[in-house]
GROMACS .gro file of C-alpha atoms in nm:
model
  472
    1MET     CA    1  -4.907  -5.900   1.501
    2PRO     CA    2  -5.245  -6.009   1.363
    3CYS     CA    3  -5.532  -5.761   1.372
    4THR     CA    4  -5.771  -5.990   1.567
    5ASP     CA    5  -6.049  -5.927   1.814
    6PRO     CA    6  -5.929  -6.052   2.156
    7SER     CA    7  -6.288  -6.088   2.281
    8LEU     CA    8  -6.356  -6.372   2.040
    9ASP     CA    9  -6.361  -6.739   2.146
   10THR     CA   10  -6.015  -6.869   2.065
   11SER     CA   11  -6.162  -7.194   1.939
   12SER     CA   12  -6.316  -7.004   1.645
   13PRO     CA   13  -6.118  -6.864   1.355
   14PRO     CA   14  -5.992  -6.517   1.451
   15LYS     CA   15  -6.184  -6.226   1.309
   16ARG     CA   16  -5.965  -5.979   1.129
   17ASN     CA   17  -5.997  -5.615   1.222
   18PRO     CA   18  -6.028  -5.371   0.932
   19SER     CA   19  -5.708  -5.274   0.754
   20PRO     CA   20  -5.560  -4.939   0.867
   21TYR     CA   21  -5.639  -4.829   0.511
   22SER     CA   22  -5.992  -4.956   0.488
   23ASN     CA   23  -6.133  -4.606   0.447
   24VAL     CA   24  -5.921  -4.522   0.146
   25THR     CA   25  -6.128  -4.451  -0.167
   26LYS     CA   26  -6.120  -4.751  -0.397
   27THR     CA   27  -5.994  -4.706  -0.751
   28GLY     CA   28  -6.143  -5.022  -0.900
   29ILE     CA   29  -5.800  -5.117  -1.045
   30LYS     CA   30  -5.712  -5.485  -1.000
   31VAL     CA   31  -5.339  -5.553  -0.961
   32ILE     CA   32  -5.171  -5.891  -0.961
   33ILE     CA   33  -4.816  -5.906  -0.825
   34VAL     CA   34  -4.590  -6.200  -0.890
   35GLY     CA   35  -4.335  -6.250  -0.616
   36ALA     CA   36  -4.357  -6.208  -0.239
   37GLY     CA   37  -4.004  -6.074  -0.189
   38PHE     CA   38  -3.948  -5.717  -0.060
   39GLY     CA   39  -4.028  -5.563  -0.398
   40GLY     CA   40  -4.352  -5.752  -0.443
   41LEU     CA   41  -4.467  -5.706  -0.084
   42CYS     CA   42  -4.395  -5.333  -0.090
   43ALA     CA   43  -4.580  -5.291  -0.420
   44ALA     CA   44  -4.874  -5.473  -0.265
   45ILE     CA   45  -4.873  -5.251   0.042
   46GLU     CA   46  -4.852  -4.936  -0.160
   47CYS     CA   47  -5.123  -5.044  -0.401
   48HIS     CA   48  -5.342  -5.126  -0.103
   49ARG     CA   49  -5.270  -4.783   0.049
   50GLN     CA   50  -5.371  -4.618  -0.278
   51GLY     CA   51  -5.705  -4.803  -0.295
   52HIS     CA   52  -5.626  -5.070  -0.556
   53ASN     CA   53  -5.748  -5.431  -0.532
   54VAL     CA   54  -5.429  -5.634  -0.510
   55GLU     CA   55  -5.325  -6.000  -0.478
   56ILE     CA   56  -4.984  -6.173  -0.470
   57TYR     CA   57  -4.881  -6.499  -0.634
   58GLU     CA   58  -4.562  -6.668  -0.507
   59LYS     CA   59  -4.400  -6.996  -0.615
   60PHE     CA   60  -4.269  -7.097  -0.276
   61GLU     CA   61  -4.492  -7.325  -0.068
   62GLU     CA   62  -4.421  -7.157   0.264
   63LEU     CA   63  -4.236  -6.869   0.422
   64LYS     CA   64  -3.889  -6.957   0.545
   65VAL     CA   65  -3.648  -6.731   0.736
   66LEU     CA   66  -3.353  -6.746   0.499
   67GLY     CA   67  -3.059  -6.538   0.392
   68ASP     CA   68  -2.817  -6.310   0.569
   69ILE     CA   69  -2.742  -5.937   0.575
   70ILE     CA   70  -2.955  -5.681   0.392
   71SER     CA   71  -2.963  -5.302   0.406
   72PHE     CA   72  -3.236  -5.047   0.366
   73GLY     CA   73  -3.134  -4.685   0.330
   74ALA     CA   74  -3.308  -4.382   0.475
   75ASN     CA   75  -3.496  -4.352   0.147
   76ALA     CA   76  -3.660  -4.690   0.231
   77GLY     CA   77  -3.702  -4.594   0.596
   78ARG     CA   78  -3.936  -4.313   0.500
   79THR     CA   79  -4.158  -4.567   0.333
   80PHE     CA   80  -4.154  -4.817   0.623
   81ARG     CA   81  -4.233  -4.527   0.856
   82ARG     CA   82  -4.554  -4.450   0.663
   83TRP     CA   83  -4.699  -4.800   0.690
   84LYS     CA   84  -4.964  -4.797   0.964
   85THR     CA   85  -5.036  -5.100   1.177
   86CYS     CA   86  -5.357  -5.204   1.352
   87ASP     CA   87  -5.222  -5.120   1.694
   88GLY     CA   88  -5.125  -4.765   1.607
   89GLU     CA   89  -4.759  -4.840   1.547
   90ARG     CA   90  -4.557  -4.815   1.225
   91ALA     CA   91  -4.393  -5.099   1.038
   92SER     CA   92  -4.061  -4.934   1.110
   93ASP     CA   93  -4.120  -4.985   1.486
   94ARG     CA   94  -4.109  -5.362   1.427
   95LEU     CA   95  -3.794  -5.357   1.216
   96SER     CA   96  -3.595  -5.139   1.448
   97PRO     CA   97  -3.528  -5.400   1.723
   98LEU     CA   98  -3.393  -5.636   1.456
   99SER     CA   99  -3.152  -5.381   1.306
  100ILE     CA  100  -2.783  -5.317   1.365
  101LYS     CA  101  -2.714  -5.001   1.566
  102LEU     CA  102  -2.381  -4.845   1.469
  103GLN     CA  103  -2.406  -4.495   1.606
  104ASP     CA  104  -2.155  -4.578   1.880
  105HIS     CA  105  -1.919  -4.778   1.662
  106GLY     CA  106  -1.923  -4.661   1.302
  107PHE     CA  107  -1.743  -4.844   1.022
  108ASN     CA  108  -1.377  -4.938   1.075
  109ILE     CA  109  -1.201  -4.953   0.737
  110HIS     CA  110  -0.867  -5.144   0.719
  111LYS     CA  111  -0.610  -5.196   0.453
  112TRP     CA  112  -0.589  -5.567   0.357
  113THR     CA  113  -0.257  -5.589   0.544
  114GLY     CA  114  -0.431  -5.500   0.868
  115GLU     CA  115  -0.370  -5.127   0.927
  116LEU     CA  116  -0.678  -4.928   1.040
  117VAL     CA  117  -0.724  -4.651   0.781
  118MET     CA  118  -1.021  -4.470   0.926
  119ASN     CA  119  -1.336  -4.491   1.136
  120GLN     CA  120  -1.633  -4.370   0.934
  121LYS     CA  121  -1.890  -4.227   1.173
  122THR     CA  122  -2.252  -4.338   1.142
  123PRO     CA  123  -2.495  -4.047   1.105
  124PRO     CA  124  -2.732  -3.982   1.395
  125ALA     CA  125  -3.055  -4.182   1.376
  126ASN     CA  126  -3.346  -4.002   1.211
  127PRO     CA  127  -3.676  -4.146   1.344
  128GLU     CA  128  -3.863  -4.022   1.033
  129ALA     CA  129  -3.614  -4.186   0.793
  130PRO     CA  130  -3.457  -4.480   0.977
  131VAL     CA  131  -3.181  -4.698   0.831
  132PHE     CA  132  -3.213  -5.073   0.869
  133ASN     CA  133  -2.937  -5.335   0.849
  134GLY     CA  134  -3.018  -5.687   0.959
  135HIS     CA  135  -3.113  -6.042   0.867
  136ARG     CA  136  -3.299  -6.058   0.537
  137GLY     CA  137  -3.525  -6.340   0.656
  138GLU     CA  138  -3.623  -6.169   0.980
  139PHE     CA  139  -3.705  -5.840   0.807
  140HIS     CA  140  -3.898  -6.029   0.538
  141SER     CA  141  -4.107  -6.210   0.802
  142VAL     CA  142  -4.214  -5.876   0.952
  143VAL     CA  143  -4.323  -5.734   0.618
  144PHE     CA  144  -4.482  -6.060   0.498
  145ASN     CA  145  -4.693  -6.094   0.814
  146TYR     CA  146  -4.792  -5.729   0.795
  147VAL     CA  147  -4.924  -5.779   0.443
  148LYS     CA  148  -5.104  -6.105   0.518
  149ASP     CA  149  -5.235  -6.055   0.875
  150GLU     CA  150  -5.293  -5.684   0.906
  151LEU     CA  151  -5.374  -5.564   0.559
  152GLY     CA  152  -5.549  -5.884   0.457
  153ILE     CA  153  -5.390  -5.889   0.114
  154PRO     CA  154  -5.429  -6.238  -0.038
  155ILE     CA  155  -5.097  -6.420  -0.087
  156HIS     CA  156  -5.128  -6.734  -0.295
  157LEU     CA  157  -4.833  -6.963  -0.221
  158GLY     CA  158  -4.710  -7.259  -0.426
  159GLN     CA  159  -4.817  -7.101  -0.755
  160ARG     CA  160  -4.601  -7.213  -1.051
  161ILE     CA  161  -4.646  -6.965  -1.339
  162GLU     CA  162  -4.646  -7.112  -1.686
  163GLU     CA  163  -4.684  -6.788  -1.881
  164TYR     CA  164  -4.754  -6.414  -1.858
  165PHE     CA  165  -5.004  -6.288  -2.115
  166GLU     CA  166  -5.199  -5.976  -2.195
  167THR     CA  167  -5.473  -5.844  -2.422
  168ALA     CA  168  -5.584  -5.491  -2.500
  169THR     CA  169  -5.806  -5.486  -2.189
  170GLU     CA  170  -5.627  -5.703  -1.931
  171ALA     CA  171  -5.308  -5.889  -1.832
  172GLY     CA  172  -5.282  -6.228  -1.674
  173LEU     CA  173  -5.103  -6.539  -1.562
  174SER     CA  174  -5.149  -6.904  -1.657
  175PHE     CA  175  -5.038  -7.177  -1.420
  176ASN     CA  176  -4.901  -7.524  -1.470
  177ASP     CA  177  -5.235  -7.679  -1.362
  178GLY     CA  178  -5.415  -7.513  -1.653
  179SER     CA  179  -5.582  -7.238  -1.450
  180PHE     CA  180  -5.537  -6.864  -1.510
  181VAL     CA  181  -5.606  -6.526  -1.350
  182THR     CA  182  -5.644  -6.179  -1.501
  183ALA     CA  183  -5.620  -5.817  -1.379
  184ASP     CA  184  -5.590  -5.463  -1.511
  185VAL     CA  185  -5.215  -5.485  -1.465
  186VAL     CA  186  -4.964  -5.753  -1.369
  187ILE     CA  187  -4.641  -5.661  -1.191
  188GLY     CA  188  -4.350  -5.905  -1.224
  189ALA     CA  189  -4.152  -5.875  -0.899
  190ASP     CA  190  -4.016  -6.231  -0.904
  191GLY     CA  191  -3.652  -6.157  -0.971
  192VAL     CA  192  -3.399  -6.172  -1.252
  193ARG     CA  193  -3.542  -6.499  -1.384
  194SER     CA  194  -3.894  -6.360  -1.412
  195LYS     CA  195  -4.085  -6.497  -1.713
  196ALA     CA  196  -4.234  -6.147  -1.742
  197ARG     CA  197  -3.897  -6.031  -1.877
  198GLU     CA  198  -3.953  -6.220  -2.202
  199LEU     CA  199  -4.298  -6.072  -2.251
  200VAL     CA  200  -4.174  -5.722  -2.182
  201LEU     CA  201  -3.858  -5.749  -2.394
  202GLY     CA  202  -3.984  -5.969  -2.673
  203TYR     CA  203  -3.686  -6.201  -2.633
  204GLU     CA  204  -3.509  -6.414  -2.366
  205ASP     CA  205  -3.203  -6.251  -2.219
  206LYS     CA  206  -2.925  -6.478  -2.087
  207PRO     CA  207  -2.686  -6.428  -1.794
  208LYS     CA  208  -2.314  -6.379  -1.853
  209SER     CA  209  -2.011  -6.432  -1.629
  210SER     CA  210  -1.903  -6.106  -1.459
  211GLY     CA  211  -1.564  -6.212  -1.331
  212TYR     CA  212  -1.668  -6.158  -0.970
  213ALA     CA  213  -1.816  -6.378  -0.695
  214VAL     CA  214  -1.913  -6.340  -0.330
  215PHE     CA  215  -1.861  -6.568  -0.035
  216ARG     CA  216  -2.107  -6.488   0.247
  217ALA     CA  217  -2.222  -6.632   0.577
  218TRP     CA  218  -2.437  -6.560   0.888
  219PHE     CA  219  -2.380  -6.764   1.207
  220PRO     CA  220  -2.392  -6.750   1.590
  221SER     CA  221  -2.095  -6.590   1.764
  222THR     CA  222  -2.027  -6.888   1.994
  223ASP     CA  223  -1.684  -6.972   1.856
  224MET     CA  224  -1.592  -6.605   1.813
  225LEU     CA  225  -1.647  -6.549   2.184
  226ALA     CA  226  -1.440  -6.856   2.273
  227ASP     CA  227  -1.131  -6.715   2.095
  228PRO     CA  228  -0.945  -6.433   2.281
  229GLU     CA  229  -0.838  -6.281   1.946
  230THR     CA  230  -1.190  -6.250   1.809
  231ARG     CA  231  -1.394  -6.209   2.127
  232ARG     CA  232  -1.355  -5.833   2.126
  233PHE     CA  233  -1.574  -5.794   1.820
  234CYS     CA  234  -1.870  -5.965   1.988
  235GLU     CA  235  -1.813  -5.815   2.338
  236ASN     CA  236  -1.866  -5.467   2.187
  237GLY     CA  237  -2.219  -5.533   2.065
  238ASP     CA  238  -2.301  -5.427   1.711
  239THR     CA  239  -1.989  -5.361   1.504
  240PHE     CA  240  -1.896  -5.316   1.142
  241ASN     CA  241  -1.545  -5.369   1.003
  242GLY     CA  242  -1.405  -5.381   0.648
  243TRP     CA  243  -1.073  -5.486   0.492
  244ILE     CA  244  -0.999  -5.357   0.141
  245GLY     CA  245  -0.742  -5.492  -0.104
  246PRO     CA  246  -0.669  -5.519  -0.479
  247ASP     CA  247  -0.990  -5.648  -0.644
  248VAL     CA  248  -1.113  -5.783  -0.308
  249HIS     CA  249  -1.308  -5.648  -0.010
  250PHE     CA  250  -1.415  -5.823   0.309
  251LEU     CA  251  -1.699  -5.684   0.527
  252PHE     CA  252  -1.766  -5.826   0.875
  253SER     CA  253  -2.040  -5.737   1.122
  254THR     CA  254  -2.150  -5.846   1.468
  255ILE     CA  255  -2.526  -5.818   1.518
  256LYS     CA  256  -2.793  -5.840   1.786
  257ASN     CA  257  -2.556  -5.707   2.049
  258GLY     CA  258  -2.281  -5.941   1.943
  259THR     CA  259  -2.477  -6.269   1.950
  260ASP     CA  260  -2.463  -6.319   1.571
  261CYS     CA  261  -2.196  -6.259   1.305
  262CYS     CA  262  -2.207  -6.213   0.932
  263TRP     CA  263  -1.950  -6.147   0.664
  264VAL     CA  264  -1.923  -6.093   0.288
  265LEU     CA  265  -1.615  -6.141   0.073
  266THR     CA  266  -1.622  -6.003  -0.283
  267HIS     CA  267  -1.343  -6.125  -0.508
  268ARG     CA  268  -1.241  -6.208  -0.864
  269ASP     CA  269  -1.383  -6.529  -1.003
  270SER     CA  270  -1.364  -6.682  -1.353
  271HIS     CA  271  -1.630  -6.951  -1.299
  272ASP     CA  272  -1.839  -7.002  -1.613
  273ILE     CA  273  -2.197  -6.975  -1.502
  274GLU     CA  274  -2.525  -7.026  -1.684
  275GLU     CA  275  -2.853  -7.084  -1.505
  276SER     CA  276  -2.754  -7.142  -1.143
  277TRP     CA  277  -2.510  -6.922  -0.953
  278SER     CA  278  -2.544  -7.012  -0.585
  279PHE     CA  279  -2.344  -7.301  -0.441
  280PRO     CA  280  -2.239  -7.436  -0.102
  281GLY     CA  281  -1.913  -7.264  -0.011
  282ARG     CA  282  -1.584  -7.420   0.107
  283LEU     CA  283  -1.368  -7.254   0.370
  284GLU     CA  284  -1.052  -7.368   0.192
  285ASP     CA  285  -1.151  -7.158  -0.109
  286VAL     CA  286  -1.203  -6.854   0.113
  287TYR     CA  287  -0.863  -6.898   0.267
  288LYS     CA  288  -0.702  -6.887  -0.077
  289VAL     CA  289  -0.843  -6.540  -0.136
  290PHE     CA  290  -0.693  -6.429   0.195
  291GLU     CA  291  -0.336  -6.528   0.108
  292GLY     CA  292  -0.111  -6.238   0.206
  293TRP     CA  293  -0.391  -6.067   0.400
  294ASP     CA  294  -0.425  -5.968   0.765
  295PRO     CA  295  -0.435  -6.302   0.948
  296LEU     CA  296  -0.728  -6.175   1.152
  297CYS     CA  297  -0.954  -6.206   0.843
  298LYS     CA  298  -0.885  -6.579   0.815
  299ARG     CA  299  -0.930  -6.619   1.188
  300ILE     CA  300  -1.276  -6.459   1.173
  301VAL     CA  301  -1.382  -6.672   0.878
  302SER     CA  302  -1.253  -6.990   1.050
  303LYS     CA  303  -1.533  -6.955   1.308
  304THR     CA  304  -1.792  -7.004   1.032
  305PRO     CA  305  -1.975  -7.338   1.026
  306GLU     CA  306  -1.913  -7.455   0.670
  307ASP     CA  307  -2.281  -7.538   0.619
  308LYS     CA  308  -2.355  -7.166   0.667
  309LEU     CA  309  -2.121  -7.063   0.385
  310VAL     CA  310  -2.257  -6.968   0.043
  311ASP     CA  311  -2.053  -6.920  -0.276
  312TRP     CA  312  -2.249  -6.681  -0.496
  313LYS     CA  313  -2.134  -6.605  -0.850
  314LEU     CA  314  -2.218  -6.261  -0.978
  315VAL     CA  315  -2.336  -6.267  -1.339
  316TYR     CA  316  -2.417  -6.000  -1.593
  317ARG     CA  317  -2.756  -5.930  -1.739
  318ASP     CA  318  -2.781  -5.698  -2.039
  319PRO     CA  319  -2.948  -5.366  -1.941
  320LEU     CA  320  -3.320  -5.357  -2.017
  321PRO     CA  321  -3.437  -5.096  -2.266
  322GLN     CA  322  -3.784  -5.101  -2.107
  323TRP     CA  323  -3.964  -5.223  -1.798
  324VAL     CA  324  -4.316  -5.215  -1.946
  325SER     CA  325  -4.466  -5.437  -2.218
  326ASP     CA  326  -4.568  -5.290  -2.549
  327GLY     CA  327  -4.929  -5.336  -2.443
  328GLY     CA  328  -4.865  -5.143  -2.123
  329ARG     CA  329  -5.029  -5.388  -1.880
  330THR     CA  330  -4.727  -5.592  -1.770
  331VAL     CA  331  -4.459  -5.423  -1.562
  332LEU     CA  332  -4.120  -5.526  -1.425
  333LEU     CA  333  -4.026  -5.413  -1.076
  334GLY     CA  334  -3.721  -5.447  -0.851
  335ASP     CA  335  -3.464  -5.709  -0.946
  336SER     CA  336  -3.680  -5.817  -1.239
  337ALA     CA  337  -3.617  -5.479  -1.399
  338HIS     CA  338  -3.289  -5.358  -1.249
  339PRO     CA  339  -3.054  -5.587  -1.050
  340PHE     CA  340  -2.798  -5.411  -0.834
  341LEU     CA  341  -2.441  -5.474  -0.714
  342PRO     CA  342  -2.414  -5.538  -0.337
  343THR     CA  343  -2.177  -5.238  -0.305
  344SER     CA  344  -2.464  -5.005  -0.396
  345ALA     CA  345  -2.643  -5.105  -0.070
  346GLN     CA  346  -2.956  -4.993  -0.255
  347GLY     CA  347  -3.101  -5.294  -0.436
  348ALA     CA  348  -3.392  -5.364  -0.201
  349THR     CA  349  -3.446  -4.997  -0.130
  350GLN     CA  350  -3.489  -4.918  -0.499
  351ALA     CA  351  -3.747  -5.198  -0.526
  352LEU     CA  352  -3.943  -5.021  -0.250
  353GLU     CA  353  -3.920  -4.693  -0.436
  354ASP     CA  354  -4.061  -4.876  -0.741
  355GLY     CA  355  -4.360  -5.000  -0.541
  356VAL     CA  356  -4.440  -4.656  -0.407
  357THR     CA  357  -4.423  -4.504  -0.752
  358ILE     CA  358  -4.629  -4.759  -0.951
  359ALA     CA  359  -4.912  -4.739  -0.695
  360ILE     CA  360  -4.928  -4.361  -0.717
  361CYS     CA  361  -4.913  -4.369  -1.099
  362LEU     CA  362  -5.207  -4.614  -1.115
  363ARG     CA  363  -5.419  -4.407  -0.877
  364SER     CA  364  -5.346  -4.085  -1.061
  365ALA     CA  365  -5.412  -4.218  -1.408
  366GLY     CA  366  -5.719  -4.421  -1.313
  367LYS     CA  367  -5.863  -4.750  -1.434
  368ASP     CA  368  -5.924  -4.621  -1.789
  369ARG     CA  369  -5.557  -4.523  -1.835
  370VAL     CA  370  -5.361  -4.811  -1.687
  371GLN     CA  371  -5.120  -4.818  -1.984
  372SER     CA  372  -5.041  -4.452  -1.928
  373ALA     CA  373  -4.980  -4.520  -1.558
  374THR     CA  374  -4.725  -4.796  -1.624
  375ARG     CA  375  -4.540  -4.588  -1.879
  376ALA     CA  376  -4.538  -4.293  -1.637
  377PHE     CA  377  -4.390  -4.525  -1.376
  378GLN     CA  378  -4.098  -4.603  -1.607
  379GLU     CA  379  -4.050  -4.238  -1.701
  380ILE     CA  380  -4.035  -4.131  -1.334
  381ARG     CA  381  -3.807  -4.414  -1.224
  382TYR     CA  382  -3.573  -4.510  -1.507
  383ASP     CA  383  -3.304  -4.241  -1.491
  384ARG     CA  384  -3.281  -4.238  -1.113
  385VAL     CA  385  -3.248  -4.614  -1.092
  386ARG     CA  386  -2.978  -4.615  -1.366
  387ASP     CA  387  -2.776  -4.353  -1.172
  388VAL     CA  388  -2.811  -4.536  -0.839
  389GLN     CA  389  -2.705  -4.861  -1.008
  390LYS     CA  390  -2.381  -4.699  -1.119
  391THR     CA  391  -2.283  -4.632  -0.757
  392GLY     CA  392  -2.241  -5.004  -0.708
  393GLU     CA  393  -1.969  -5.002  -0.972
  394THR     CA  394  -1.804  -4.679  -0.858
  395THR     CA  395  -1.790  -4.792  -0.490
  396ARG     CA  396  -1.649  -5.131  -0.588
  397ASP     CA  397  -1.385  -4.963  -0.803
  398LEU     CA  398  -1.314  -4.705  -0.531
  399TRP     CA  399  -1.210  -4.991  -0.305
  400HIS     CA  400  -1.070  -5.252  -0.545
  401LYS     CA  401  -0.851  -4.999  -0.732
  402ALA     CA  402  -0.755  -4.780  -0.441
  403ASP     CA  403  -0.435  -4.577  -0.470
  404TRP     CA  404  -0.298  -4.637  -0.120
  405ASP     CA  405  -0.048  -4.350  -0.137
  406LYS     CA  406  -0.338  -4.113  -0.191
  407VAL     CA  407  -0.543  -4.285   0.077
  408ALA     CA  408  -0.255  -4.227   0.323
  409GLU     CA  409  -0.279  -3.855   0.245
  410ASN     CA  410  -0.656  -3.847   0.264
  411PRO     CA  411  -0.814  -4.143   0.452
  412GLU     CA  412  -1.164  -4.004   0.390
  413SER     CA  413  -1.123  -4.087   0.022
  414ILE     CA  414  -1.175  -4.457   0.102
  415ALA     CA  415  -1.502  -4.400   0.299
  416PHE     CA  416  -1.820  -4.574   0.189
  417PRO     CA  417  -2.013  -4.313  -0.007
  418ARG     CA  418  -2.338  -4.187   0.147
  419GLU     CA  419  -2.488  -3.947  -0.101
  420ASP     CA  420  -2.775  -3.714  -0.008
  421TRP     CA  421  -2.938  -3.738  -0.353
  422ILE     CA  422  -2.986  -4.111  -0.284
  423HIS     CA  423  -3.069  -4.127   0.086
  424GLY     CA  424  -3.258  -3.799   0.103
  425HIS     CA  425  -3.499  -3.901  -0.169
  426ASP     CA  426  -3.870  -3.928  -0.082
  427ALA     CA  427  -4.024  -4.158  -0.344
  428GLU     CA  428  -4.382  -4.070  -0.250
  429ALA     CA  429  -4.334  -3.694  -0.261
  430HIS     CA  430  -4.129  -3.725  -0.584
  431ALA     CA  431  -4.395  -3.931  -0.763
  432GLU     CA  432  -4.681  -3.710  -0.640
  433GLY     CA  433  -4.495  -3.403  -0.762
  434LEU     CA  434  -4.432  -3.536  -1.114
  435ILE     CA  435  -4.716  -3.767  -1.208
  436GLN     CA  436  -4.961  -3.521  -1.352
  437ALA     CA  437  -4.700  -3.357  -1.573
  438VAL     CA  438  -4.570  -3.694  -1.688
  439LEU     CA  439  -4.920  -3.819  -1.773
  440THR     CA  440  -4.987  -3.504  -1.969
  441GLN     CA  441  -4.665  -3.530  -2.167
  442LEU     CA  442  -4.723  -3.897  -2.241
  443THR     CA  443  -5.071  -3.815  -2.363
  444ASN     CA  444  -4.915  -3.558  -2.598
  445GLY     CA  445  -4.659  -3.810  -2.720
  446LYS     CA  446  -4.361  -3.629  -2.573
  447HIS     CA  447  -4.090  -3.714  -2.323
  448PRO     CA  448  -4.169  -3.528  -1.998
  449GLU     CA  449  -3.831  -3.351  -1.995
  450SER     CA  450  -3.793  -3.286  -2.368
  451LYS     CA  451  -3.965  -3.072  -2.627
  452ALA     CA  452  -3.917  -3.335  -2.896
  453PRO     CA  453  -4.158  -3.629  -2.931
  454ARG     CA  454  -4.011  -3.976  -2.888
  455GLU     CA  455  -4.123  -4.334  -2.905
  456PHE     CA  456  -4.177  -4.510  -2.572
  457LYS     CA  457  -3.907  -4.769  -2.647
  458GLU     CA  458  -3.639  -4.504  -2.681
  459THR     CA  459  -3.578  -4.491  -2.307
  460PRO     CA  460  -3.199  -4.450  -2.259
  461ILE     CA  461  -3.003  -4.769  -2.183
  462GLY     CA  462  -2.752  -4.758  -1.898
  463LYS     CA  463  -2.437  -4.967  -1.849
  464ALA     CA  464  -2.468  -5.341  -1.786
  465THR     CA  465  -2.532  -5.418  -1.424
  466LEU     CA  466  -2.464  -5.718  -1.201
  467GLU     CA  467  -2.717  -5.939  -1.038
  468PRO     CA  468  -2.753  -5.878  -0.665
  469VAL     CA  469  -2.651  -6.098  -0.378
  470THR     CA  470  -2.802  -5.879  -0.113
  471SER     CA  471  -2.741  -5.518  -0.034
  472TYR     CA  472  -2.475  -5.486   0.233
   0.00000   0.00000   0.00000
């Protein structure tokens, strides 16, 4: 909610109370962030918390509550929990009522022919590291309004960027109306099509067909409740069910105590894609994927209003050798730097970890060493992100290439992986613990974990990744 003074005359513009971080020592570092998605908003919050002067530029004219399911792991929950609000709450307190609660239900995993293989229990809730699964647009509205109304961070909407640029002393953006802005550092958090990618890489990378696509939908449970065969899912509140088959998996949830439903179907697809990869979906195409499957899957999907169905083609992007420009003042963050597979369930969470880390690096290095800060950010984040990205591939292959004879012997082998090294990570503590050593090593021209000097561009390149739909 806005930080306003209730004693003021309501006919006058509301007076904003001070930000919860107004007493933080200012660094004098000006940061421009492009993109008001989760990655950009988190980076802005964290830069504000660390005392930087930050503004956001976003191409969309207005905020709209769009999308469907998104997940934030416990490693993101720690960050949400630290964000103070004007009324003494935490940002996590506002996300919790919108999130799926699965402690009583867990995750029911079925073979594509319908047999229940196992129920994967949901870990007990940890109030200091909560997990959030819910509607992307609703979560985004909470974070967006927190940034705008409580922290008072300027968000400039309807800004069409013509070009990213930088000099030895500043980075900036030019707009299609001829205007421009500059800062000590510019963070491109505007997704896989970010124009910052070309400045950072020195070339334009092109998408490639991956051979996979995703049908997805979010809709009210009205028709589900009217059908005796599907009513049971919604009558039991929040539920999560999956069906797994050769090169296909279908995930279905009921949400908000059974009032809403959402599902995601990942499958093989040979569509040749170039610049656009999201299309209106057709139920008849979904039904073709379900041929030979448990009839219940088709019955669930049949309750979907066709105008709520999206056909999203997953496309490759070549792995990026670096996230920071040669000049060191333009940085890629989140999907702009490292798109994730939905099966990682970590895409948005890793963007949050990026925001935490870059803000700490800038504060620790100071205004006179911005280039060192951005390079330290990449050093701290690159290997971890690469390893987490790979889990999207390994989880997909775990399901799509399952040996069902072995699964019959050990049902736990088909469980969705929840790895402590991912979910137990504290991005803030991690960055604080490494930053000084990394800055020192960079100053000496050495890799922080190696005795041999290396050039900055020699950062290891991981396997090609897939562009995200959303984390599920």
